[in-house]
C-alpha positions in Angstrom: 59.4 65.8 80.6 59.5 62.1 80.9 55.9 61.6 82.5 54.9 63.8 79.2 57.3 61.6 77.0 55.8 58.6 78.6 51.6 59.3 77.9 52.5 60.2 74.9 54.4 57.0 73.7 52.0 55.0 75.5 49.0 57.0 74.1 50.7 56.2 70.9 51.3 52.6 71.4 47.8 52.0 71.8 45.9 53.6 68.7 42.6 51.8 69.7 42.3 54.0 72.7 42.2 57.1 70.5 43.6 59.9 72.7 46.4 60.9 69.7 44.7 62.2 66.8 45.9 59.8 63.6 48.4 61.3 61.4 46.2 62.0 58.6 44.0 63.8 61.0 43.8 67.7 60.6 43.3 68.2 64.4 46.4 66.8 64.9 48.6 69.7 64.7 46.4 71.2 67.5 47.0 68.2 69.5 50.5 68.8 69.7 50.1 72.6 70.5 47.8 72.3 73.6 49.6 68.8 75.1 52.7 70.8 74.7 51.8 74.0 76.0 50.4 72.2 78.9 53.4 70.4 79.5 55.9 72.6 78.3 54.1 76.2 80.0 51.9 75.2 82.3 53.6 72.8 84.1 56.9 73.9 84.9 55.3 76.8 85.9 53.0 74.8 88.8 56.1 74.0 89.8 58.2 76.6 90.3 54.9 77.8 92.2 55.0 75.0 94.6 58.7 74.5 95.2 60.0 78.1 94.3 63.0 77.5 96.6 64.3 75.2 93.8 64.1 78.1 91.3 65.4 81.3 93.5 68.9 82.2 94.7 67.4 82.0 98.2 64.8 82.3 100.7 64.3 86.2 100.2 63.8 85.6 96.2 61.3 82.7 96.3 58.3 84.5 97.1 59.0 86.3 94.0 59.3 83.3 91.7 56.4 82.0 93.5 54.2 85.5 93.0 55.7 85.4 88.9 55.0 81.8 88.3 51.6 81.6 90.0 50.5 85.0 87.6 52.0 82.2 84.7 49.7 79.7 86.1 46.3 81.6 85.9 47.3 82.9 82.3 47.7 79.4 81.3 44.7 78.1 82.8 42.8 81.7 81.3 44.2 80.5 78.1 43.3 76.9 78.3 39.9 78.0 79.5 39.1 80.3 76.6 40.1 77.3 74.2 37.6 74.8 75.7 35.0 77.3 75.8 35.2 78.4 72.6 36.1 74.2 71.0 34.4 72.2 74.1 33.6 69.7 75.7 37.3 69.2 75.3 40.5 71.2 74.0 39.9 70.2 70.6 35.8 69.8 70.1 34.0 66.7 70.9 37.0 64.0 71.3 38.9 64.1 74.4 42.3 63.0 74.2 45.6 62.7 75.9 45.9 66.8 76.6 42.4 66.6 78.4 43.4 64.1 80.5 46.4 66.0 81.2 44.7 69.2 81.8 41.9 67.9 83.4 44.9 66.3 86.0 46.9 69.9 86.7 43.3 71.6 86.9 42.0 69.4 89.9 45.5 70.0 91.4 44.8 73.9 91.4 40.6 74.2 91.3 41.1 75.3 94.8 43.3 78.6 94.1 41.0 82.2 93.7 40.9 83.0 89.7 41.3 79.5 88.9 38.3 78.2 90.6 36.2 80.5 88.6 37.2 79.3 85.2 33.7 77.6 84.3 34.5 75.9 81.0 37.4 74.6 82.7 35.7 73.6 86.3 32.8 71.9 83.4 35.9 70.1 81.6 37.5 68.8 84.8 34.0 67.8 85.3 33.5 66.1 82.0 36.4 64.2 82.0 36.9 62.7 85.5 33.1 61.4 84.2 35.1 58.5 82.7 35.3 55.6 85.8 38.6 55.1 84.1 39.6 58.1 84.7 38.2 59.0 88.8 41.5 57.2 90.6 43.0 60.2 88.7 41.1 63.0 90.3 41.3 61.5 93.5 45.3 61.0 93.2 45.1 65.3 92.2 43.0 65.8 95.4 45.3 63.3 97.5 48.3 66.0 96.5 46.6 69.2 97.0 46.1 67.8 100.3 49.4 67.1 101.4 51.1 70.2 99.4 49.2 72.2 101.6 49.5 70.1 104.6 53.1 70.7 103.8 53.4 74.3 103.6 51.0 74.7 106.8 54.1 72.3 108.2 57.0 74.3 106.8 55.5 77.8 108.0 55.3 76.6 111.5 58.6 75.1 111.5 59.7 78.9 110.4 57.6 80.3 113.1 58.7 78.2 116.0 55.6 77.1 116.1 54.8 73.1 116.8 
């Protein structure tokens, strides 16, 4: 909640970067619903997909959360994808703002994963938006984690396997 909290007051602060539609804006309202159900549905449930422990009453309940929440994951992304393909280039048309940076983040964290890797308009939005030089440290840093999430479960699986 705070990194959400945080973009959004900063994104806020600084109107001339346009990435919050204006108040008097009639696309604001949308705004709102897709940066909050990408931070407020998607995202909790990337992460009770990657660190289920945290979320089950044990070891022989966290491959459950982690089979519920990764269904959650590809019906957000499914959701989000039908949005930009039906709005594009970005959630909300032809401006990107705040949520497609956000999205455009989680997605490169996930592109990898079978179902989500075949979501064109959001593969082409991911695309799009990591377009911006500003913006490519940002899809490097979403690589960078993919890499060592699964560079940490190959570690933890071992570790349970006797393996070394």
């Amino acid at each position: 909640t705070e990194t959400a909290a945080i973009n959004l007051t900063l994104a806020e602060r600084h109107p001339h970067a346009d990435l919050v539609p204006c108040v008097v804006h009639y696309v604001r309202a949308q705004f709102f619903s897709a940066y909050f159900y990408i931070t407020g549905m998607l995202e909790p449930a990337l992460k009770r997909m990657w660190y289920p422990a945290r979320y089950a009453g044990g070891e022989e309940t966290a491959s459950l959360v982690r089979r519920d929440a990764e269904a959650e994951v590809h019906v957000c992304f499914a959701t989000l994808n039908g949005q930009v393909a039906e709005l594009g280039p970005h959630l909300l048309g032809a401006q990107i703002n705040l949520a497609d940076i956000t999205l455009a983040y989680w997605y490169a964290s996930v592109a990898h994963l079978a179902g989500v890797a075949a979501l064109d308009a959001l593969a082409a939005h991911a695309a799009h938006v990591y377009a911006r030089p500003k913006l490519r440290p940002f899809a490097r840093q979403a690589a960078k984690m993919v890499t060592m999430r699964e560079s940490g479960a190959d570690m933890a699986a071992r570790a349970t396997s006797g393996e070394k």
